[in-house]
């Protein structure tokens, strides 16, 4: 059966991510090898056996990072979270993604494009590895405060039910979704509050709405807790009266919920 367009990764995003990942790995390996050589030369002056130890550490690092990068690329190419790669994938993302965000702009690839690629790949791997549905009370819908109208006087970061649902922003539709699927919903003003909300709710999975930067850092920080990211829309600029495709949020919820 043919895969539909939503079921496969955008090939250009896959190429961008794999290409940058491979280049970052190559540069990291080069630094490790140069560092190992320098250490070998310097340690020879201290003890004849120390260069052998430095070489052994270099080989172990090379093999370890080679395994991590192979697992990452294999998961992305096959578009599935293989049983033996999930933990390794998380470690690889924590190691290489920050380096990719440094290297990419120097090659003419914006951080935003790298982050979009990462979010799409993360979502696809979550969907492909979704073997068991989650109880509604174990799923958390996490929203950014910028979805609320800037001139609204209602404080919803402490309790989203404080919203009077006037319909001027997408919070109204998202509350309706939360009630329809009986899931917990919270609004965060930033990373610190988001982490506190996650600790308090202890979900098994998060569907998060945010910009590229916040989603990337959230997915990175929350691992191994899975986070499915939905990008917001910024018709008036970042962090100001943002919007979200509510249909896309509902599709994500239906994927994971019992």
Short mmCIF file of C-alpha atoms in Angstrom, two decimals:
data_model
loop_
_atom_site.label_atom_id
_atom_site.label_comp_id
_atom_site.label_asym_id
_atom_site.label_seq_id
_atom_site.Cartn_x
_atom_site.Cartn_y
_atom_site.Cartn_z
CA UNK A 1 0.00 0.00 0.00
CA UNK A 2 1.37 3.41 -0.89
CA UNK A 3 2.19 5.85 1.86
CA UNK A 4 0.29 9.10 1.84
CA UNK A 5 2.07 12.44 1.93
CA UNK A 6 1.54 12.91 5.66
CA UNK A 7 3.01 9.49 6.44
CA UNK A 8 6.47 10.17 4.98
CA UNK A 9 9.16 12.67 5.75
CA UNK A 10 9.82 15.55 3.42
CA UNK A 11 12.84 14.27 1.40
CA UNK A 12 14.59 17.66 1.40
CA UNK A 13 14.31 17.94 5.18
CA UNK A 14 15.63 14.41 5.54
CA UNK A 15 18.61 15.21 3.29
CA UNK A 16 19.38 18.42 5.18
CA UNK A 17 19.37 16.67 8.53
CA UNK A 18 21.34 13.59 7.45
CA UNK A 19 23.88 15.72 5.55
CA UNK A 20 24.49 18.04 8.50
CA UNK A 21 24.55 15.11 10.89
CA UNK A 22 27.19 13.34 8.81
CA UNK A 23 29.32 16.47 8.47
CA UNK A 24 29.08 17.22 12.19
CA UNK A 25 30.12 13.64 12.94
CA UNK A 26 33.10 13.88 10.56
CA UNK A 27 34.33 17.11 12.15
CA UNK A 28 33.86 15.67 15.64
CA UNK A 29 35.86 12.59 14.68
CA UNK A 30 38.59 14.78 13.20
CA UNK A 31 38.87 16.73 16.45
CA UNK A 32 38.99 13.51 18.48
CA UNK A 33 41.73 12.05 16.27
CA UNK A 34 43.79 15.25 16.37
CA UNK A 35 43.29 15.46 20.13
CA UNK A 36 44.33 11.83 20.51
CA UNK A 37 47.48 12.41 18.46
CA UNK A 38 48.42 15.51 20.45
CA UNK A 39 47.80 13.66 23.72
CA UNK A 40 49.95 10.75 22.54
CA UNK A 41 52.88 13.03 21.73
CA UNK A 42 52.58 14.93 25.01
CA UNK A 43 52.04 11.91 27.26
CA UNK A 44 55.10 10.11 25.87
CA UNK A 45 57.22 12.55 27.86
CA UNK A 46 55.51 11.48 31.12
CA UNK A 47 55.34 7.68 30.84
CA UNK A 48 55.90 5.21 27.97
CA UNK A 49 52.54 3.48 28.56
CA UNK A 50 50.39 6.63 28.60
CA UNK A 51 50.30 7.06 24.77
CA UNK A 52 48.78 3.57 24.49
CA UNK A 53 46.06 4.57 26.95
CA UNK A 54 45.33 7.74 24.95
CA UNK A 55 45.07 5.71 21.76
CA UNK A 56 42.72 3.23 23.42
CA UNK A 57 40.42 6.03 24.64
CA UNK A 58 40.43 7.54 21.13
CA UNK A 59 39.43 4.21 19.56
CA UNK A 60 36.63 3.70 22.13
CA UNK A 61 35.25 7.20 21.48
CA UNK A 62 35.45 6.63 17.73
CA UNK A 63 33.55 3.33 17.94
CA UNK A 64 30.96 4.73 20.39
CA UNK A 65 30.16 7.80 18.30
CA UNK A 66 30.18 5.73 15.09
CA UNK A 67 27.52 3.46 16.61
CA UNK A 68 25.42 6.43 17.70
CA UNK A 69 25.57 8.15 14.32
CA UNK A 70 24.79 4.89 12.49
CA UNK A 71 21.73 4.33 14.67
CA UNK A 72 20.54 7.89 14.09
CA UNK A 73 20.92 7.78 10.32
CA UNK A 74 19.40 4.29 10.10
CA UNK A 75 16.32 5.42 12.05
CA UNK A 76 15.88 8.48 9.82
CA UNK A 77 16.32 6.60 6.54
CA UNK A 78 13.95 3.79 7.55
CA UNK A 79 11.60 6.31 9.22
CA UNK A 80 11.12 4.12 12.25
CA UNK A 81 12.42 3.90 15.80
CA UNK A 82 14.23 0.58 15.87
CA UNK A 83 14.14 -1.31 19.21
CA UNK A 84 17.87 -0.98 19.79
CA UNK A 85 18.20 2.65 18.66
CA UNK A 86 15.80 4.61 20.85
CA UNK A 87 18.16 5.34 23.74
CA UNK A 88 21.10 5.77 21.40
CA UNK A 89 19.06 8.19 19.27
CA UNK A 90 18.36 10.37 22.29
CA UNK A 91 22.02 10.45 23.27
CA UNK A 92 22.98 11.29 19.70
CA UNK A 93 20.53 14.18 19.51
CA UNK A 94 21.86 15.63 22.76
CA UNK A 95 25.42 15.35 21.43
CA UNK A 96 25.04 16.43 17.82
CA UNK A 97 22.03 18.76 17.52
CA UNK A 98 23.71 21.73 19.31
CA UNK A 99 26.75 21.28 17.05
CA UNK A 100 24.52 21.14 13.95
CA UNK A 101 22.90 24.43 14.96
CA UNK A 102 26.37 26.00 15.13
CA UNK A 103 27.64 24.49 11.88
CA UNK A 104 24.48 24.90 9.75
CA UNK A 105 24.39 28.73 9.54
CA UNK A 106 28.03 28.75 8.46
CA UNK A 107 26.97 26.61 5.48
CA UNK A 108 24.00 28.82 4.61
CA UNK A 109 21.41 26.64 6.38
CA UNK A 110 19.39 28.60 8.92
CA UNK A 111 18.83 27.36 12.45
CA UNK A 112 15.09 27.54 11.77
CA UNK A 113 15.39 25.13 8.84
CA UNK A 114 17.53 22.71 10.88
CA UNK A 115 15.03 22.80 13.73
CA UNK A 116 12.07 22.23 11.41
CA UNK A 117 13.84 19.20 9.97
CA UNK A 118 14.53 17.88 13.45
CA UNK A 119 10.92 18.39 14.60
CA UNK A 120 9.49 16.63 11.55
CA UNK A 121 11.90 13.70 11.93
CA UNK A 122 11.14 13.47 15.66
CA UNK A 123 7.39 13.42 14.97
CA UNK A 124 7.68 10.79 12.28
CA UNK A 125 9.74 8.48 14.50
CA UNK A 126 7.22 8.91 17.32
CA UNK A 127 4.33 8.02 15.02
CA UNK A 128 6.11 4.99 13.54
CA UNK A 129 7.01 3.74 17.02
CA UNK A 130 3.50 4.23 18.42
CA UNK A 131 2.67 0.62 19.27
CA UNK A 132 0.35 1.23 22.22
CA UNK A 133 -2.30 3.89 22.67
CA UNK A 134 -2.20 6.20 25.70
CA UNK A 135 -4.94 6.79 28.23
CA UNK A 136 -6.27 10.38 27.94
CA UNK A 137 -5.19 11.29 31.47
CA UNK A 138 -1.57 10.34 30.63
CA UNK A 139 -1.32 12.70 27.65
CA UNK A 140 -0.53 16.40 28.17
CA UNK A 141 -1.34 19.14 25.66
CA UNK A 142 1.23 21.86 26.38
CA UNK A 143 0.58 25.31 24.89
CA UNK A 144 2.58 28.57 24.73
CA UNK A 145 1.10 31.66 26.38
CA UNK A 146 1.54 33.64 23.14
CA UNK A 147 -1.51 31.85 21.69
CA UNK A 148 -3.57 34.06 24.00
CA UNK A 149 -4.38 37.55 22.72
CA UNK A 150 -1.86 40.04 24.10
CA UNK A 151 -4.63 42.40 25.25
CA UNK A 152 -6.59 39.67 27.07
CA UNK A 153 -6.91 40.30 30.81
CA UNK A 154 -7.60 36.67 31.74
CA UNK A 155 -4.69 34.82 33.35
CA UNK A 156 -4.66 31.28 31.95
CA UNK A 157 -1.12 30.17 32.79
CA UNK A 158 -2.25 29.14 36.28
CA UNK A 159 -5.48 27.54 35.06
CA UNK A 160 -6.56 27.32 31.45
CA UNK A 161 -10.19 27.12 32.55
CA UNK A 162 -9.94 30.81 33.45
CA UNK A 163 -10.37 31.47 29.73
CA UNK A 164 -13.86 32.82 29.04
CA UNK A 165 -13.71 31.34 25.50
CA UNK A 166 -14.61 34.51 23.64
CA UNK A 167 -13.24 33.01 20.41
CA UNK A 168 -10.70 35.76 19.69
CA UNK A 169 -7.79 33.30 19.82
CA UNK A 170 -7.22 29.59 19.28
CA UNK A 171 -7.28 28.83 23.02
CA UNK A 172 -11.07 28.45 22.73
CA UNK A 173 -10.80 25.67 20.13
CA UNK A 174 -7.98 23.97 22.03
CA UNK A 175 -10.02 23.90 25.24
CA UNK A 176 -12.87 22.34 23.26
CA UNK A 177 -10.43 19.69 22.00
CA UNK A 178 -9.18 19.00 25.52
CA UNK A 179 -12.74 18.49 26.76
CA UNK A 180 -13.65 16.35 23.76
CA UNK A 181 -10.75 13.96 24.32
CA UNK A 182 -10.63 14.34 28.13
CA UNK A 183 -6.95 15.26 28.19
CA UNK A 184 -5.04 17.57 30.46
CA UNK A 185 -4.01 20.95 29.04
CA UNK A 186 -1.59 23.56 30.37
CA UNK A 187 -0.18 26.89 29.24
CA UNK A 188 3.49 27.74 29.85
CA UNK A 189 5.26 31.09 29.69
CA UNK A 190 8.68 29.53 29.16
CA UNK A 191 10.95 26.56 29.65
CA UNK A 192 11.12 26.75 33.45
CA UNK A 193 7.34 26.69 33.88
CA UNK A 194 7.01 24.03 31.17
CA UNK A 195 9.40 21.74 33.07
CA UNK A 196 7.45 22.31 36.29
CA UNK A 197 4.17 21.48 34.53
CA UNK A 198 5.68 18.25 33.19
CA UNK A 199 6.95 17.28 36.65
CA UNK A 200 3.54 17.98 38.20
CA UNK A 201 1.50 16.11 35.57
CA UNK A 202 3.99 13.28 34.86
CA UNK A 203 2.53 12.41 31.44
CA UNK A 204 3.56 9.50 29.25
CA UNK A 205 3.53 11.70 26.15
CA UNK A 206 3.32 15.43 25.40
CA UNK A 207 1.76 17.11 22.38
CA UNK A 208 3.38 20.55 22.42
CA UNK A 209 2.63 23.70 20.42
CA UNK A 210 5.47 26.21 20.08
CA UNK A 211 7.95 27.83 17.71
CA UNK A 212 10.93 25.98 16.22
CA UNK A 213 13.34 27.07 18.95
CA UNK A 214 11.11 26.19 21.90
CA UNK A 215 9.98 22.87 20.42
CA UNK A 216 13.54 21.81 19.68
CA UNK A 217 14.77 22.67 23.16
CA UNK A 218 11.67 21.06 24.70
CA UNK A 219 12.11 17.79 22.82
CA UNK A 220 15.81 17.85 23.69
CA UNK A 221 15.26 18.56 27.41
CA UNK A 222 12.33 16.17 27.90
CA UNK A 223 14.02 13.08 26.44
CA UNK A 224 13.33 10.18 27.03
CA UNK A 225 9.78 11.47 27.57
CA UNK A 226 8.32 11.64 24.03
CA UNK A 227 7.21 15.06 22.74
CA UNK A 228 5.22 15.47 19.51
CA UNK A 229 5.69 19.01 18.20
CA UNK A 230 3.17 21.19 16.35
CA UNK A 231 4.58 24.47 15.02
CA UNK A 232 2.66 27.63 15.75
CA UNK A 233 1.93 30.36 13.21
CA UNK A 234 3.22 33.91 13.70
CA UNK A 235 1.21 36.33 11.54
CA UNK A 236 2.15 39.25 13.84
CA UNK A 237 5.71 38.14 14.60
CA UNK A 238 7.29 35.89 17.25
CA UNK A 239 5.63 35.55 20.67
CA UNK A 240 2.75 37.89 19.79
CA UNK A 241 -0.83 36.78 19.07
CA UNK A 242 0.33 33.51 17.53
CA UNK A 243 -2.00 30.92 16.03
CA UNK A 244 -2.02 27.16 15.52
CA UNK A 245 -3.68 24.75 13.12
CA UNK A 246 -6.20 23.15 15.49
CA UNK A 247 -6.92 20.39 12.95
CA UNK A 248 -3.24 19.40 13.05
CA UNK A 249 -3.33 19.30 16.86
CA UNK A 250 -6.41 17.07 16.78
CA UNK A 251 -4.75 14.71 14.29
CA UNK A 252 -1.80 14.34 16.68
CA UNK A 253 -4.11 13.57 19.59
CA UNK A 254 -5.98 10.93 17.60
CA UNK A 255 -2.72 9.18 16.70
CA UNK A 256 -1.76 8.57 20.31
CA UNK A 257 -4.99 8.38 22.31
CA UNK A 258 -7.03 5.29 23.12
#
